[in-house]
Amino acid sequence: MIQRIKRAAVLGSGVMGSGIAAHLANIGIPVLLLDIVPRELNEDEVKKGLTLEDKAVRNRIAAVSAQKLLKQKPAPLTDKSHLERIEVGNFEDDMHRLSEVDWVIEVVVENLEIKQKVFTEVDKHRKLGSIISSNTSGISVEAMAEGRSEDFRKHFLGTHFFNPPRYLKLLEVIPTKDTDAEVLAFMKKYGEDVLGKGVVEAKDTPNFIANRIGTYGLLVTVQEMLKGGYSVGEVDSLTGPLIGRPKSATFRTLDVVGLDTFAHVAKNVYDQVDGKEKDVFEIPALLKKMLDNGWIGSKSGQGFYKKEGKTILELNPETFEYEEKKKLKSASIEMAKQAKGLQNKLKALIYSDDRAGDLLRGITIPTLVYSAELLGEIADDIVAIDQAMKWGFGWEIGPFELWDAIGVAKSVDVIEQSGIEVPAWVKEMLSKGNETFYRKENGVLFFYNNGEYRQVIQNPKIINLKTYKEINGVIKKNSGASFIDLGDGVALLEFHSQSNAIGLDIIQMINFAIDEVEKSYKGLVIGNQGKNFCVGANLGMILMEAQDDNIFEIDMVVRHFQQAMMKIKYSEKPVVAAPFGMTLGGGAEICLPASSIQASSETYMGLVEVGVGLIPGGGGNKELYIKQLNNMPKGSDFDLQAVANKVFETIAMAKVSTSAAEARKSQFLNNNDHISVNGDHLLFDAKQRVISLYDNGYQPPVRKKVPVVGETGYATLLLGAQSMHLSGYISEHDLKIAKKLAFVIAGGKVPFGTEVDEQYLLDLEKQAFLSLVAEAKSQQRMQHMLVKGKPLRN
């Protein structure tokens, strides 16, 4: 039995194949990426005098695909250097090298005959016991394995990644009748723990789970739009975040996916089903005409939407002209916007008698019924279906969770009144007095399955804070944060202010948490499960006080924030920060002094205060500088000015990492910091990190003085900024901010190499911060960011 996967091969280097290769490279797995041999030379190869026998020509297709990874957006690689882990080759010269790998992933064209030919070659060259999988999105996995050796069939299954593999969480695992149970169990665990995916087991049916239901839902939406005379924009204004779906809603999603891809996926089901279901999966005339016109979405420049300048236009399905984008307006939409929580929003909409209610019922009811009809055919339980839709299509709640949210009994009455037949098992559930598909008992979640409720089995690495607090309660909380006992001697400080912005309430809870932890716990995790870890300080509060000339109040807040950060740094017990998503400004400042950072792979970290006319005020300049000094090789001479230059550039340009790997490269993270590939395991991993530090005899850092570049270094730091100002790249105010930042990082008016106290650097930082807060142009920048959500260059 395979214990671990040390090396993998990906067969097929198209967008999906190269994306899977990139995802494996991101987590440290070397990949052999193979594709076909070109049949003719391109212009460039002719100029170079190459022949079809040259290796560069024979490997060209895979090599070009690998290089494209550096330019694709969103970026498939968490760090460009990870491309070094991808080695390219071709199907004719390199198949023998499959004997070197532990996992072979086939990602060639969606054609059964071609796939079977590829697997014939794989079977010849693979090593016994290696796993083979297909990334098919709908071709029968059983059929692919026909005629293969016994060991091949035992180790073969479908592994359907969603595109782009780095960002979309779903991995559908599809076993065959011959797949070894241990291989299936290994791949499910590996998919979650190592690949960082949400794994669901699907059955070998057309399009598996998510694409089957998702495609059905999208086609029903197109039909309802045409039937009800709604516009493209009206549908999208209802079917996005308001009902717990992604911002791209329906038609923007289709544009991003590409109508050609969508039509292929729909046809795959159409060709394999009968009756009413077949009718739904027939491509509507509207989509056929768009395909004929080449209006396939984002990649062709137009689809349901078209951008002209800065204006986004929507397609009129009747005239085939592009018009101004519309939004659906109704009383129920206004009620839903005011309602608290997704459940109440959905109820306000779906039971209303206006155009919004008609549209949402027309879309939702068929999809709920269809999901219930497919139970047992596409998946064994409702949990797999719900998770697939959440992880694959970005739904906030799956179809059965949605059904619970709107009330199963009430909705069944509405469904039957509309002439749609409700599956017998749903009516049987209600007849037994069971009114929901899910129920909670003592914080434990159960789901309805074959006449009884069964516990939802979850990976123990998933800590759901909402459920955890329901069971264990909260030790102390205020408006900004809560202090929670996470068990095993570890405490958690959870932020829950608006946008997790830092104000005095959070600062007070940091101080309380450190005091409590030093008395009674092994250590502290600072983490939460909001949309983002923390987007920085409460900018609105700072601006309001600044406009009232209340600099004394801001001085007090900054001083308290700095003191709290020093308390984190010098805590007697380990403090582990667990950032994810946006970790900006004050959010980064909370992480930098921690004993260790346990970052989610998708962490976007940066000190961005320059964008609002300020510099970091909570010790961020000092901590990033010290972190980079600590990364220098011990006992060796290094260029102190180079360290100061790098820190100055990072903060002055408000650089934000596009991943935790990039944050490590820019030295927001160092070798003492760790990365969680699966964001759902972040708090568990951070907790284990605290325990590890404590068990290994954690000692807080020793306070020591910090060498600075002083006056001569200050002059060097300013050179670049002054030349950019003279060239017109930055404004007068940008230069003023740069001067103050340079003064702080240089350590003020002292000789080069002087060692200064941390408090001295904090005082310099606070002084610069307060002087900038008082500037009218900085206040304009803050106002602009709060109103428009983007920086102002004044």
CSV table of C-alpha atoms in Angstrom, one decimal, residues 7 9-13 31-38 54-66 86-98:
chain,number,residue,atom,x,y,z
A,7,ARG,CA,6.4,12.1,-7.3
A,9,ALA,CA,3.1,12.5,-13.6
A,10,VAL,CA,0.4,14.5,-15.4
A,11,LEU,CA,-0.6,13.2,-18.9
A,12,GLY,CA,-2.0,16.1,-20.9
A,13,SER,CA,-0.7,19.7,-20.5
A,31,VAL,CA,5.7,16.5,-11.5
A,32,LEU,CA,6.5,15.0,-14.9
A,33,LEU,CA,4.2,16.8,-17.4
A,34,LEU,CA,3.8,15.0,-20.7
A,35,ASP,CA,1.9,15.7,-23.9
A,36,ILE,CA,1.9,14.7,-27.6
A,37,VAL,CA,4.8,15.2,-30.0
A,38,PRO,CA,4.2,18.0,-32.6
A,54,ASP,CA,15.1,17.7,-31.6
A,55,LYS,CA,14.1,17.3,-28.0
A,56,ALA,CA,13.0,21.0,-27.7
A,57,VAL,CA,10.6,20.4,-30.5
A,58,ARG,CA,9.3,17.0,-29.3
A,59,ASN,CA,8.7,18.5,-25.8
A,60,ARG,CA,7.3,21.8,-27.1
A,61,ILE,CA,3.6,21.4,-26.3
A,62,ALA,CA,4.2,20.6,-22.6
A,63,ALA,CA,7.0,23.2,-22.3
A,64,VAL,CA,4.8,26.0,-23.7
A,65,SER,CA,2.0,25.0,-21.4
A,66,ALA,CA,4.3,25.0,-18.4
A,86,ILE,CA,7.6,20.7,-13.2
A,87,GLU,CA,9.6,18.7,-15.7
A,88,VAL,CA,8.3,18.4,-19.2
A,89,GLY,CA,8.4,15.6,-21.7
A,90,ASN,CA,6.3,13.8,-24.3
A,91,PHE,CA,4.2,10.6,-24.7
A,92,GLU,CA,6.6,8.9,-27.2
A,93,ASP,CA,10.0,9.4,-25.4
A,94,ASP,CA,9.1,9.6,-21.7
A,95,MET,CA,6.3,7.1,-20.9
A,96,HIS,CA,8.9,4.7,-19.5
A,97,ARG,CA,9.5,7.3,-16.8
A,98,LEU,CA,6.1,6.5,-15.3
